Amino acid sequence: MAEPNIENVRRILVVGSGAMGSQIGMVCALAGYEVTLQDIEEEMLGRAREELERRMGRNVEKGRMGREEVEAAFGRMTFTTDLEGPASEADFVIEAVVERLDVKREVFRRLDRAAPGHAVLATNSSTIVSSRIADATGRPELVCNMHFFNPALVMRCVEVVRNPKTSDATVKTTAELARRVGKEPVVINKEVPGFVANRILHAIRSEALWLYENGVASFEDIDAACRTALGHPMGPFELMDLTGIDVAYHAANSRYEESGDPKDRPAKSIVEKYERGELGRKSGRGWYTYDEEGRRVE
């Protein structure tokens, strides 16, 4: 099996067209790569394209980028429900499907069968380490985490996490790809749940939820304290709404499955919101309420 090399990366396949996958695809297309965005549902792909057009149109209106640049990026993007076809031509794959191990393992099995031997298979997962996925393939040395942060169009950090079998060439290629799409890679040499940034974030979020659930302060005031005293751009409850309360719910369950520590289970208020379908901006309601454009209304 050939070693990966950044100079051979021309075509990128992004699997999953949710908020993260679609924005990762656009980030790569803006950097000049040919990108295929794949999803199992045409409706999801249509929504992804509409949301990208809205976001990029707003960037053009505000003078952040030129219309020609955006049109060229869309010209490099293909939207499809086919997985094996685009995988067979991909030099690099970034998986961004739901945070469920069984789903990811099946996706990686299919990718491994279809993708060229030199293709890196990276997962964007923020909670599932790639060693739990790599053995579903015949190329564990070409599997790693490439974790973008939400919103991927804006956030600069990308965590590149090696598993025990990930090759140095895979880490080098993945980190350099992050640089070439305008991001700043952070290489993590040992798998730990939550990696670096999210472990720190989890500690803040857990404390914020404890303060709220024990009646110490309202979630609005806790958010305000983090913004005005700690200098955070947004509070932990605002951030949960942005990234998705379902993501927080599944991430906590993942940590609990791995650690067996009851403290890692989702907080009561997170479970309640998840079960009510109050998932944050994506559903129009989470800790706060949002309009159709994702702007907070209360």
Backbone as a ProteinNet text record, in pm:
[ID]
protein_1_A
[PRIMARY]
MAEPNIENVRRILVVGSGAMGSQIGMVCALAGYEVTLQDIEEEMLGRAREELERRMGRNVEKGRMGREEVEAAFGRMTFTTDLEGPASEADFVIEAVVERLDVKREVFRRLDRAAPGHAVLATNSSTIVSSRIADATGRPELVCNMHFFNPALVMRCVEVVRNPKTSDATVKTTAELARRVGKEPVVINKEVPGFVANRILHAIRSEALWLYENGVASFEDIDAACRTALGHPMGPFELMDLTGIDVAYHAANSRYEESGDPKDRPAKSIVEKYERGELGRKSGRGWYTYDEEGRRVE
[TERTIARY]
85.3	0	89.3	63.2	147.4	133.4	244.9	238.6	171.8	95.6	33	136.1	105.1	192.3	103.6	123.5	37.5	38.1	150.2	158.4	67	24	-66.2	-213.6	-240.4	-379.1	-439	-532.7	-603.1	-754	-803.5	-947.7	-979.8	-1072.7	-1111.5	-1258.9	-1288.6	-1425.9	-1462.2	-1573.5	-1625.4	-1755.9	-1762.7	-1880.1	-1964.5	-2086.5	-2176.6	-2189.7	-2314.1	-2334.7	-2402.2	-2385.5	-2437.2	-2356.8	-2378.6	-2311.3	-2159.9	-2103.3	-1958.8	-1911.1	-1970.1	-1924.8	-1933.2	-2044.6	-2061.6	-1960.1	-1934.8	-1837.8	-1694.6	-1662.9	-1530.5	-1512	-1616.1	-1609.5	-1582.2	-1651	-1631.1	-1492	-1443.2	-1307	-1206.1	-1221.2	-1129.1	-1144.5	-1268.8	-1293	-1236.5	-1250.5	-1194.8	-1042.6	-981.1	-835.8	-788.3	-883	-846.7	-859.8	-908.3	-922.8	-1055.1	-1053.5	-1177.1	-1243.4	-1368.1	-1434.6	-1567	-1589.3	-1721.1	-1780.4	-1902.1	-1974.9	-2082.2	-2073.7	-2164	-2255.5	-2379.3	-2473.8	-2571.5	-2639.8	-2733	-2866.5	-2893.2	-3021.7	-3004.2	-3078.4	-3075.7	-3121.7	-3221.3	-3273.3	-3165.2	-3085.6	-2976.3	-2875	-2843	-2749.1	-2803.9	-2934.3	-2996.5	-2991	-3019.7	-3013.7	-2870.9	-2774.7	-2634.2	-2592.6	-2631.5	-2594.8	-2659.1	-2787.4	-2857	-2790.7	-2753.1	-2691.4	-2553.5	-2477.8	-2348.2	-2363.5	-2461.6	-2484.7	-2522.6	-2602.3	-2642.1	-2520.6	-2441.4	-2323.9	-2223.1	-2193.7	-2094.2	-2144.8	-2274.9	-2332.6	-2318.2	-2335.6	-2320.2	-2175	-2081	-1939.6	-1906.6	-1967.3	-1944.9	-2003.2	-2125.6	-2191.8	-2110.3	-2045.4	-1967.2	-1823.4	-1791.1	-1658.4	-1549.2	-1586.6	-1485.4	-1417.4	-1486.7	-1428.9	-1502.1	-1441.2	-1500.4	-1599.8	-1693.8	-1795	-1731	-1629	-1563.1	-1497.5	-1437.5	-1374.2	-1476.3	-1592.4	-1697.9	-1753	-1779.2	-1831.6	-1733.5	-1604.1	-1502.5	-1502.1	-1519.7	-1522.8	-1642.7	-1759.4	-1877.4	-1856.4	-1782.6	-1753.5	-1666.9	-1592.6	-1507.1	-1579	-1704.6	-1779.1	-1884.1	-1892.4	-1995.7	-2075.5	-2207.5	-2296.1	-2360.6	-2348.5	-2397.3	-2437.3	-2524	-2558.5	-2473.1	-2394.8	-2307.2	-2182.3	-2145.5	-2024.9	-1908.4	-1931.4	-1820.9	-1756.5	-1836.6	-1781.2	-1681.1	-1722.3	-1627.1	-1511.1	-1537.2	-1430	-1321.6	-1361.4	-1263.7	-1165.9	-1201.3	-1115	-1053.1	-1081.4	-1038	-893.4	-822.2	-687.1	-687.9	-797.4	-811	-960	-999	-1139.8	-1154	-1254.4	-1286.3	-1430.1	-1445.9	-1579.8	-1637.2	-1762.1	-1828.5	-1974	-1997.1	-2132.8	-2167.2	-2284	-2332.6	-2233.4	-2228.1	-2133	-2181.1	-2188.1	-2223.1	-2118.6	-2059.3	-1948.3	-1988.2	-2106.8	-2147.3	-2161.8	-2214.6	-2231.1	-2094.3	-2005.1	-1872.6	-1795.8	-1803.1	-1730.3	-1780.3	-1910.4	-1965.2	-1920.2	-1920.6	-1872.8	-1727	-1643.6	-1501.8	-1478.5	-1561.7	-1550.5	-1572.1	-1676	-1707.6	-1600.2	-1551.5	-1446.8	-1319.9	-1284.2	-1161.9	-1166.6	-1285.3	-1299	-1288.8	-1337.7	-1348.9	-1231.4	-1169	-1069.3	-935.2	-858.9	-724.5	-635.9	-533.6	-448.8	-373.2	-353.9	-277.9	-365.5	-497.8	-590.1	-594.6	-577.8	-597.1	-747.1	-787.9	-927.2	-930.8	-976.1	-977	-1119	-1133.9	-1263	-1259.1	-1366	-1377	-1428.3	-1450.7	-1509.7	-1433.1	-1509.8	-1450.5	-1447.7	-1509.7	-1521	-1475.5	-1486	-1452.9	-1312.1	-1221	-1082.6	-1074.1	-979.2	-977.7	-937.4	-873.3	-838.6	-962.9	-1076.1	-1201.4	-1265.4	-1209.3	-1261.6	-1161.5	-1032.2	-926.8	-929.5	-965	-962.5	-1078.7	-1168.2	-1272.4	-1216.9	-1091.6	-1027.2	-904.4	-849.9	-724.3	-606.5	-629.3	-523.2	-518.4	-506.2	-508.1	-400.1	-289.6	-181.9	-221.5	-328.7	-376.6	-503.1	-532.6	-652.6	-611.3	-680.3	-653.7	-776.6	-773.9	-874.6	-823.3	-909.7	-882.7	-1000.8	-988.7	-1102.1	-1105.8	-1199.4	-1227	-1320	-1321.2	-1408.3	-1520.4	-1632.1	-1751.5	-1753.1	-1776.9	-1799.6	-1668.4	-1659.9	-1534.6	-1487.3	-1579	-1539.9	-1463	-1478.3	-1420	-1307	-1329.5	-1235.5	-1105.7	-992.5	-861.9	-802.9	-839.5	-774.5	-826.3	-733.8	-767.8	-680.2	-743.1	-668.5	-641.9	-515.8	-474.6	-430.1	-507.1	-483	-441.6	-324.1	-277.8	-329.8	-358.9	-385.2	-256.1	-247	-119.9	-62.1	-146.6	-97.1	-84.4	-123.8	-115.5	30.1	58.8	196.8	234.8	364.8	415.2	375.5	377	341.2	195.4	109.4	-31.8	-49.4	18.5	10.1	65.2	179.2	241.2	150.6	91.7	3.5	-120.9	-180.1	-303.4	-277.3	-167.3	-134.1	-106.4	-37.2	-7.1	-133.2	-224.8	-352.7	-425.7	-425.4	-489	-428.1	-296.7	-230.7	-272.4	-279.6	-308.3	-452.2	-540.9	-678.6	-697.6	-585.7	-590.7	-610.5	-586.2	-605.2	-470.1	-477	-357.4	-367.2	-286.2	-297.5	-235.1	-299	-244.4	-231	-108.5	-85.3	-90.5	-174.9	-193.4	-139.7	-38	36.5	-19.4	-116.5	-174.2	-324.9	-396.7	-542.3	-594.3	-673.1	-747.6	-885.7	-991.7	-1125.8	-1134	-1188.3	-1204.9	-1084.1	-971.4	-848.2	-802.6	-765.6	-715	-821.8	-865.4	-957.2	-1087.6	-1144.3	-1273.2	-1262.5	-1145.8	-1129.7	-1136.8	-1071.2	-1076.9	-1218.3	-1279.4	-1416.3	-1513.8	-1493.6	-1582.3	-1577.8	-1458.6	-1446.8	-1525	-1517.4	-1592	-1742.3	-1783	-1924.4	-1982.9	-1909.2	-1958.3	-1979.4	-1885.3	-1900.1	-2018	-2035	-2147	-2280.3	-2290.6	-2414.9	-2440.6	-2334.8	-2352	-2404.4	-2346.3	-2390.9	-2536.4	-2575.3	-2712.8	-2809.3	-2777.9	-2870.6	-2884.2	-2785.8	-2794.1	-2844.8	-2896.2	-2961.1	-2868.1	-2740	-2644.4	-2663.6	-2688.9	-2710.2	-2786.5	-2852.5	-2921.9	-2819.6	-2861.2	-2766.9	-2728.1	-2821.4	-2788.5	-2676.7	-2685.4	-2583.5	-2450.1	-2455.8	-2331.3	-2261.7	-2339.8	-2283	-2222.5	-2294.9	-2246	-2114.2	-2103.4	-1980.1	-1861.2	-1884.6	-1775.3	-1731.9	-1828	-1792.3	-1722.8	-1780.6	-1733.9	-1619.5	-1608.1	-1499.1	-1382.8	-1413.5	-1308.9	-1267.2	-1342.9	-1308.2	-1342.8	-1430.7	-1471.6	-1561.7	-1551	-1637	-1785	-1812.6	-1950.5	-1947.9	-2058.8	-2066.3	-2089.2	-2076.9	-2089.3	-2227.3	-2333.1	-2467.5	-2490.1	-2441.7	-2447	-2369.5	-2254.2	-2171.6	-2239.6	-2306.8	-2380.4	-2488.5	-2556.1	-2658.5	-2596.6	-2478	-2412.3	-2369.2	-2303.7	-2251.4	-2358.5	-2465.4	-2574.1	-2580.9	-2694.8	-2712.2	-2709.4	-2748.8	-2737.7	-2591.2	-2503.6	-2359.8	-2308.3	-2349.7	-2309.8	-2362.1	-2485.1	-2548.3	-2471.1	-2445.6	-2376.2	-2231.3	-2168	-2028.6	-2018.1	-2112.3	-2110.4	-2134	-2227.9	-2252	-2129	-2058.9	-1935.7	-1829.8	-1815.2	-1718	-1755.7	-1886	-1931.5	-1906.2	-1932.7	-1908.9	-1762.2	-1674.9	-1531.6	-1479.9	-1529.8	-1474.4	-1551.1	-1682.5	-1766.2	-1791.5	-1745.3	-1761	-1895.5	-1985.1	-2116.9	-2108.5	-1998	-1983	-1976	-1945.3	-1932.8	-2065.7	-2170.3	-2301.8	-2352.2	-2442.3	-2495.8	-2568.3	-2552.7	-2622.6	-2773.6	-2847.6	-2993.9	-3056.8	-3013.4	-3074	-3043.9	-2928	-2894.3	-2984.4	-3004.4	-3092.1	-3233.8	-3283.3	-3419.2	-3433.4	-3337.4	-3344.4	-3331.4	-3242.4	-3226.4	-3357.1	-3421.1	-3544.7	-3660.3	-3655.1	-3759.5	-3728.3	-3612.3	-3574.1	-3526.8	-3491.6	-3440	-3288.7	-3242.5	-3103.6	-3016.6	-3071.8	-2993.3	-3035.8	-2943	-2975.5	-3037.2	-2990.1	-3037.9	-3186.6	-3241.6	-3384.2	-3466.2	-3399.2	-3469.8	-3483.6	-3452.4	-3460.6	-3362	-3293	-3203.5	-3208.9	-3096.2	-3100.2	-3168.2	-3146.3	-3209.5	-3300.6	-3372.5	-3461.4	-3405.7	-3421.3	-3361.2	-3464.1	-3442.1	-3529.1	-3475	-3539.9	-3502.7	-3361.2	-3309.3	-3173.2	-3069	-3115	-3022.9	-2985.6	-3060.4	-3034.4	-3114.4	-3053.3	-3119.6	-3230.9	-3347.2	-3461	-3497.9	-3447.4	-3467.6	-3367.1
-119.4	0	125	216.6	335.1	430.2	497.6	598.1	724	791.5	916	1027	1120.3	1235.1	1353.7	1465	1581	1626.5	1605.9	1650.5	1568.9	1452.7	1368.7	1392.2	1480.5	1505.7	1612.4	1570	1661.5	1653.1	1532.8	1512.3	1470.3	1541.2	1514.6	1475.2	1368.3	1325.4	1354.6	1426	1450.9	1373.1	1285.7	1199.3	1256.1	1297	1359	1507.4	1551.6	1689.7	1776.4	1738.8	1823.5	1952.4	2027.6	2157	2143.3	2041.5	2025.1	1977.9	1871.6	1816.1	1915.2	1986.8	2081.4	2194.7	2244.1	2352.5	2304.5	2183.3	2126.9	2116.9	2071.4	2062.5	2197.6	2300.8	2434.4	2487.9	2462.5	2504	2445.6	2318.5	2252.5	2306.2	2330.7	2383.8	2524.4	2606.3	2741.4	2738.4	2631.1	2617.7	2560.2	2531	2485.4	2337.1	2259.9	2116.4	2082	1974.1	1917.8	1840	1873.8	1819	1753.4	1635.1	1571.7	1566.3	1617.7	1611.2	1504	1400.7	1285.9	1274.8	1237.7	1208.6	1103.9	1037.1	931.5	988.5	1115.9	1175.8	1298.1	1300.4	1416.1	1542.7	1526.7	1643.1	1708.1	1626	1679.5	1754.1	1698.9	1764	1898.1	1900.4	2024.8	2131.1	2090.9	2186.7	2234.5	2142.3	2179.3	2283.6	2262.7	2358.3	2494.4	2492.9	2619	2695.3	2622.4	2687.4	2743.1	2667.8	2717.6	2841.4	2839	2955.1	3076.8	3055	3166.6	3221.4	3132.3	3175.3	3248	3189.5	3248.2	3378.9	3384.1	3508	3620.8	3587.9	3687.7	3734.1	3641.6	3679.4	3774.1	3749.4	3836.7	3975.1	3978.8	4106.5	4190.2	4122.6	4193.9	4219.9	4180.7	4208.1	4117.5	4005.8	3914.6	3834.8	3814.2	3744.8	3787.4	3761	3802.7	3701.4	3750.8	3662.5	3557.7	3598	3503.1	3389.4	3422.1	3319.9	3218.2	3267.9	3178.9	3093.4	3154.5	3078.7	2970.7	3003.4	2904.2	2787.2	2817.3	2711.1	2619.4	2678.5	2594.8	2512	2568	2494.8	2372.6	2373.5	2258.3	2157.4	2184.8	2096	2014.7	1887.5	1798	1746	1738.9	1690.5	1560.9	1453.3	1323.7	1231.7	1134.6	1028.8	904.2	903.6	788.7	795.2	685.5	681.9	617	498	421.4	489.9	552.7	618.7	727.3	828.1	931.7	877.8	776.5	719.3	658.5	600.3	534	632.6	762.9	865.7	958	933.5	1025.1	999.5	1106.8	1097.8	1114	1170.9	1195.1	1196.2	1127.8	1120.6	1174.2	1260	1310.6	1270	1184.7	1137.9	1230.3	1272.3	1362.6	1321.4	1192.1	1143.1	1147.5	1095.9	1099.1	1032	1081.2	1028.2	894.5	794.7	658.7	563.8	486.1	400.3	300.6	239.5	138.7	198.8	320.7	387.2	419.4	473.1	509.4	386.2	277.3	156.9	103.5	109.4	63.4	155.3	286.4	381.2	352.4	329.6	305.4	171.9	71.9	-56	-33.4	43.5	70.5	156.2	256	341.9	262.8	174.2	95.4	9.7	-46.5	-130.3	-47.5	76.4	156.1	249.3	302.5	408.2	352.6	435.1	392.5	361	281	235.7	345.2	461.8	569.6	665.6	649.3	747.9	739.4	853.9	863.1	863.3	788.2	786.2	851.2	975.2	1050.5	1066.3	1062.4	1090	1225.7	1303	1433.3	1419.6	1298.8	1278.7	1351.7	1412.9	1482.5	1395.3	1277.7	1193.3	1050	998.8	859.6	853.5	789.5	780.6	685	712.4	639.6	493.2	456.4	315.1	227.9	287.4	211.5	192.1	258.7	251.2	184.4	206.4	165.2	16.9	-67.9	-211.7	-259.2	-167.7	-201	-190.9	-146.3	-131.1	-220.6	-229	-300.6	-206.1	-80.5	21.7	104.2	42.6	119.3	226.3	206.6	306.6	434.7	429	545.6	606.2	568.5	617.2	705.6	818.6	909.4	996.3	1074.7	1179.2	1309.2	1377.2	1512.5	1596.3	1650.7	1713	1863.3	1906.8	2048.8	2097.2	2227.1	2286.1	2365.5	2372.9	2438.6	2587.2	2677.3	2654.5	2638.6	2534.7	2500.1	2607.9	2688.3	2796.3	2906.4	2911.8	3021.2	2973.7	2864.6	2821.2	2770.9	2812.6	2783.4	2650.3	2602.5	2482.6	2355.1	2263.4	2126.8	2032.2	1943.8	1845.5	1721.4	1686.4	1566.7	1464.3	1356.7	1260.4	1125.7	1081.3	950	840.6	724.6	605.9	524.5	418.8	346.8	295	277.6	224.9	331.2	453.8	559.8	585.9	591.8	614.5	761.9	786.5	923.8	997.8	927.1	989.6	1034.5	956.8	994	1119.7	1125.5	1243.1	1365.6	1348.5	1460.7	1511.3	1420.1	1457.9	1527.4	1474.8	1532.7	1671.5	1687	1818	1919.6	1877.3	1969.4	2005.1	1909.5	1942	2048.3	2033.8	2135.3	2273	2279.2	2407.6	2462	2374.6	2419.6	2466.1	2425.4	2477.1	2592.7	2645.8	2766.6	2745.9	2624.7	2595.6	2578.3	2570.3	2549.6	2414.2	2315.1	2181.6	2172.3	2094.6	2058.4	1906.1	1856.2	1711.2	1652.2	1550.3	1482.9	1341.2	1309.4	1184.9	1065.7	1090	981.3	998.5	891.4	898.5	912.5	1015.5	1030.7	1080.9	1037.3	1084.2	1236.4	1297.6	1442.6	1518.3	1446.4	1508.2	1621.5	1737.7	1845.7	1952.3	2019.1	2132.6	2091.4	1978.3	1938.5	1887.1	1836.5	1797.9	1922.1	2028	2153.3	2209.5	2207.3	2256.4	2174.8	2041.7	1954.8	1991.1	2022.6	2060.3	2188.9	2284.6	2410.3	2383.9	2304.7	2277	2200.6	2102.9	2024.8	2114	2204.1	2295.1	2389.1	2439.1	2529	2458.2	2333.2	2257.6	2230.3	2201.4	2179.4	2307.2	2420	2548.5	2576	2547.1	2570.9	2473.8	2344	2243.6	2251.9	2312.3	2329	2467.6	2541.1	2668.5	2780	2766.6	2870.2	2995.9	2975.8	3089.5	3042.1	3133.8	3099.4	3072.2	2998.2	2970.8	3099.3	3197.1	3325	3396.7	3396	3464.9	3391.2	3258	3182.2	3214.8	3221.7	3261.6	3401.3	3493	3630.9	3636.7	3557.7	3556	3507.7	3405	3352.6	3453.8	3529	3630.2	3750.6	3801.1	3929.8	3918	3803.6	3786.3	3707.1	3606	3517.8	3550.7	3638.7	3677.8	3575.6	3478.5	3380.6	3448	3412.1	3474.3	3441.7	3326.3	3291.6	3199	3198.7	3115	2968.9	2878.1	2734.5	2692.8	2761.6	2726.2	2775.7	2894.4	2944.3	2850.7	2804.2	2715.8	2581.2	2529.1	2404	2418.6	2533.2	2557.8	2563.8	2621.1	2632.5	2496.6	2418.4	2289.5	2181.7	2197.2	2099.9	2025	2032	1962.2	1811.5	1766.8	1624.2	1580.3	1669	1637.4	1622.6	1714.6	1706.6	1577.8	1541.2	1419.9	1295.2	1283.3	1164.8	1160.3	1277.1	1281.2	1231.5	1274.5	1230.3	1079.2	1028	883.4	806.6	862.4	799.3	793.5	904.6	907.8	805.2	796.4	703	557.9	527	391.4	353.2	452	423.5	418.4	508.4	518.8	435.9	419.5	352.7	437.3	562.1	652.8	724	706.2	770.6	922.9	983.6	1129.2	1170.7	1075.6	1106.9	1097.1	1048.4	1043	1183.1	1196.4	1329.1	1388.2	1519.6	1588.3	1577.9	1582.4	1567.8	1667.3	1792.2	1894.2	1869.2	1810.6	1776.1	1663.5	1561.5	1449.9	1500.9	1587.6	1640.1	1716.4	1800	1877.1	1785.7	1689.4	1594.6	1519.5	1471.7	1394.4	1480.2	1610.9	1701.7	1751.7	1716.2	1762.6	1906.3	1960.7	2097.8	2090.5	2094.8	2062.3	2184.6	2304.8	2425.8	2496.3	2564.8	2644.6	2561.2	2436.8	2353.1	2322.3	2321.6	2291.2	2415.9	2530	2653.9	2679.9	2580.1	2598	2505.9	2561	2483.1	2548.3	2603.3	2687.2	2820.2	2865.2	2987.7	2952.3	3052.2	3032.8	3109.2	3050.1	3106.1	3114.3	3212.8	3222.1	3132.2	3137.8	3047.9	3074	3193.9	3226.6	3190.1	3132.8	3095.6	3208.4	3320.6	3432.7	3418.3	3451.6	3435.7	3537.6	3488.4	3578.4	3591	3502.4	3516.3	3434.3
0	0	0	-92.4	-109.6	8.3	42.6	147.6	93.8	177.6	131.4	117.3	28.8	5.8	-29.6	36.4	15.6	-130.1	-200.3	-339.6	-431	-384.4	-463.5	-431	-335.9	-295.9	-386.2	-469.2	-559	-542.2	-519.7	-505.1	-362.3	-301.1	-162.1	-157.9	-87	-63.7	80.7	100.9	235.1	247.7	345.7	364.3	477	444.2	541.2	511.1	484.1	440.1	545.9	672.4	779.2	787.9	895.9	909.7	900.3	965.7	963.5	826.6	775	647.9	533.9	525	413.9	422.6	544.4	558	534.6	578	548.9	397.7	329.2	183.7	119.7	166.2	110.7	142.7	264.3	300.8	202.1	168.9	76.4	-65.6	-107.4	-242.2	-256.2	-153.5	-156.4	-169.6	-118.2	-124.8	-257.9	-348	-481.6	-507.1	-410.2	-429.5	-498.1	-575.9	-629.5	-516.7	-485.7	-367.4	-405.8	-352.2	-360.9	-221.9	-207.9	-81.7	-96.8	-13.7	-26.4	93.9	67.6	175.1	124.9	217.1	175.7	129.2	156.4	121.6	32.6	-79.2	-169	-97.2	-9.5	62.1	148.2	214.6	296.5	210.1	93.9	3.8	-45.5	-75.3	-119.2	-11.5	111.6	222.1	244.4	230.8	249.4	146.6	22	-83.2	-57.3	-21.6	6.2	120.8	226.4	341.7	305.2	225.7	181.6	93.3	4.2	-82	0.9	105.1	191.3	265.6	324.1	400.4	311.7	195.5	107.9	47.1	18.6	-31.7	69.4	196.3	301.4	309.7	291	292.1	177	61	-54	-27	27.9	57.9	156.1	250.6	352.1	308.3	185.4	132.2	184	245	297.9	187.7	77.1	-38.3	-163.8	-278.6	-404.1	-458	-538.8	-597.7	-688.9	-765.7	-855.2	-777.7	-662.8	-578.3	-530.5	-488.7	-439.6	-553.1	-668.3	-781.5	-826.3	-823.7	-860.7	-762.8	-633.5	-532.4	-553.6	-578.7	-606.3	-732.6	-829.6	-952	-928.5	-818	-784.1	-695.6	-659.7	-569.9	-644.7	-607.5	-659.3	-540.4	-555.9	-449.7	-498.6	-421	-468.7	-354.1	-385.5	-288.7	-310.9	-416.8	-446.1	-358.7	-298.4	-215	-288.3	-342.6	-399.8	-520.6	-605.9	-724.5	-688.4	-610.6	-570.2	-487.2	-403.4	-321.9	-409.5	-523	-610.4	-674	-673.9	-733.1	-628.2	-501.1	-395.1	-353.6	-328.1	-272.7	-121.1	-70.2	73.8	105	212.7	253.3	395.2	414.1	548.1	579.5	678.8	719.1	824.8	804.2	898.9	917	939.5	959.6	1108.8	1143.6	1281.4	1376	1501.7	1600.3	1657.2	1569.5	1610.6	1555.5	1644	1604.8	1497.3	1510.5	1412.9	1273.6	1265.6	1136.1	1076.1	1158.2	1107.8	1060.2	1133.7	1094.8	960.4	938.5	810.9	696.9	720.7	619.6	585.9	687	662.4	592.9	620.6	548.6	399.3	368.2	227.1	162	234.7	180	152.1	243.1	228	102.5	73.8	-45.9	-173.5	-169.5	-292	-317.8	-213.4	-230.4	-278.6	-352.5	-394.5	-273.9	-295.8	-186.4	-114.5	-180.1	-117.1	-38	-46	11.8	164.2	229.6	373.6	402.1	504	549	687.2	693	818.4	869.5	999.6	1060.2	1128.8	1109.6	1175.5	1318.5	1364.6	1497	1606.4	1695.9	1809.7	1934.1	1926.3	2045.6	2023.3	1901.4	1873.4	1816.6	1888.8	1842.7	1723.4	1635.1	1507.8	1522.4	1633.8	1652.3	1665.2	1702.7	1712.5	1575.1	1473.8	1337.4	1243.9	1270.4	1176.9	1145.1	1242.7	1217.8	1132.3	1095.2	997.9	855.9	843.8	714	704.3	584.7	565.1	560.4	603.4	597.5	726.1	841.9	966.9	974.3	901.6	903	829.4	750.9	676	737.7	860.8	929.8	1047.4	1062.5	1174.5	1197.4	1304.1	1324.1	1262.9	1190	1141.3	1187	1307	1374.1	1351.3	1265.5	1245.8	1356.1	1379.2	1480.6	1414	1482.9	1430.6	1468.1	1371.5	1228.9	1153	1072.4	1006	909.5	857.4	767.4	839.9	971.4	1049.9	1140.6	1212.2	1315.1	1252.6	1310.1	1249.8	1293.4	1411.3	1465.2	1398.3	1368.7	1326.9	1408.4	1485.1	1564.2	1478.3	1463.8	1390.3	1494.3	1506.6	1614.2	1555.3	1591.3	1544.3	1635.8	1577.4	1657.9	1660.7	1740.8	1753.5	1622	1518.6	1391.4	1282.7	1311.9	1210.8	1174.5	1044.8	1000.7	1012.9	1019.8	1022.7	895.4	781.8	654.4	654.4	718.8	726.9	811.2	925.2	1011.4	938.2	872.4	799.9	688.9	612	500.9	551.8	659.1	714.1	770.8	844	900	789.9	684.7	574.7	497.2	481.9	417.2	497.5	629.7	714.5	687.4	678.8	650.6	514.2	414.9	278.7	259.9	350.4	343.9	442.4	492.1	573.4	721.7	770	912	982.3	1114.2	1194.8	1263.5	1219.6	1278.2	1416.7	1502.2	1633.1	1631.7	1636.7	1629.1	1768.9	1784.4	1913	1898.8	1975.9	1957.3	2033.4	2120.9	2199.9	2205.5	2176.2	2178.3	2321.1	2342.3	2467.3	2429.3	2497.9	2464.5	2471.3	2366.6	2364.8	2315.6	2295.5	2245.2	2338.1	2284.7	2369.6	2394.6	2289.3	2306.2	2373.5	2330.7	2386.8	2530.2	2569.2	2710	2799.2	2753.6	2829	2825.5	2707.2	2692.8	2777.3	2781.5	2859.8	3007.9	3057.1	3198.5	3227.1	3134.8	3151.4	3143.1	3042.8	3023.8	3142.1	3193.4	3307.7	3429.5	3453.7	3566.7	3545.5	3421.9	3390.7	3413.2	3369.1	3387.6	3535.9	3612.5	3755.9	3822.2	3788.6	3845.8	3812.4	3687.6	3645	3713	3710.5	3763.4	3915.1	3981.7	4126.7	4166.9	4070.6	4100.3	4141.4	4112	4151	4067.4	3938	3848.3	3725.4	3656.3	3532.3	3422.9	3319.9	3211.9	3139.9	3134.8	3071.6	3147.3	3279.4	3358.4	3357.6	3350.4	3340.1	3207.6	3099.6	2970.8	2978.9	3042.4	3054.1	3131.9	3238.3	3317.8	3234.8	3153.8	3070.8	2965.3	2912.8	2812.4	2875.3	2984.4	3037.1	3136.8	3204.2	3300.8	3243.2	3160.3	3109.7	2967.3	2901.4	2765.5	2659.6	2692.1	2591.8	2488.2	2361	2259.9	2279.2	2338.7	2374.4	2494.7	2569.6	2687.8	2654	2752	2725.2	2676.2	2720.2	2674.9	2532.1	2501.6	2364	2271	2317.6	2235.8	2214	2316.4	2298.8	2193.2	2192.7	2090.7	1951.9	1941.9	1812	1759	1842.2	1795.7	1792.6	1869.9	1872	2003.9	2069.5	2197.4	2175.3	2055.9	2024.4	2021.6	1974.5	1973.2	2116.4	2204.9	2346	2409.6	2376.2	2430.6	2386.8	2255.7	2205	2252.6	2262	2308.2	2451.7	2536.6	2676.1	2685.1	2605.8	2605.5	2560.7	2462.5	2413.5	2522.6	2594.7	2705.4	2811.7	2843.2	2946.7	2904.2	2775.4	2724.9	2740.4	2719.1	2725.5	2868.5	2954.5	3090.2	3192.9	3171.8	3271.1	3394.3	3393.2	3507	3497.4	3596	3590.4	3573.5	3615.6	3600.9	3454.1	3366.5	3224.3	3150.1	3216.6	3151.5	3119	3019.7	2988.3	3109.2	3129.6	3238.8	3218.2	3329	3324	3228	3231	3145.2	2997.8	2968.9	2830.5	2781.1	2864.8	2828.6	2801.2	2887.3	2870.4	2739.3	2706.9	2582.8	2461.1	2469.7	2358.4	2332.4	2438.1	2422.1	2371.9	2398.8	2348.1	2207.5	2156.4	2023.3	2020.7	2137	2145	2130.9	2007.1	1976.1	1950.9	1970.9	1947.4	1820.6	1757.9	1639	1528.5	1511.8	1402	1412.6	1534.3	1552.9	1584.8	1598.6	1630.3	1779.2	1859.6	2004.4	2074.1	2173.3	2257.5	2393.5	2438.3	2558.1	2525.1	2401.3	2353.1	2235.9	2184.1	2069.5	1950.1	1828.3	1707.2	1594.8	1505.5	1388.7	1277.8	1159.4	1050.3	999	1022.8	978.9	1085.3	1196.3	1303.5	1395.5	1386.6	1476.5	1605.1	1716.8	1845.3	1861.4	1904.3	1924.6	2071.8	2156.7	2301.2	2378.1
[MASK]
++++++++++++++++++++++++++++++++++++++++++++++++++++++++++++++++++++++++++++++++++++++++++++++++++++++++++++++++++++++++++++++++++++++++++++++++++++++++++++++++++++++++++++++++++++++++++++++++++++++++++++++++++++++++++++++++++++++++++++++++++++++++++++++++++++++++++++++++++++++++++++++++++++++++++

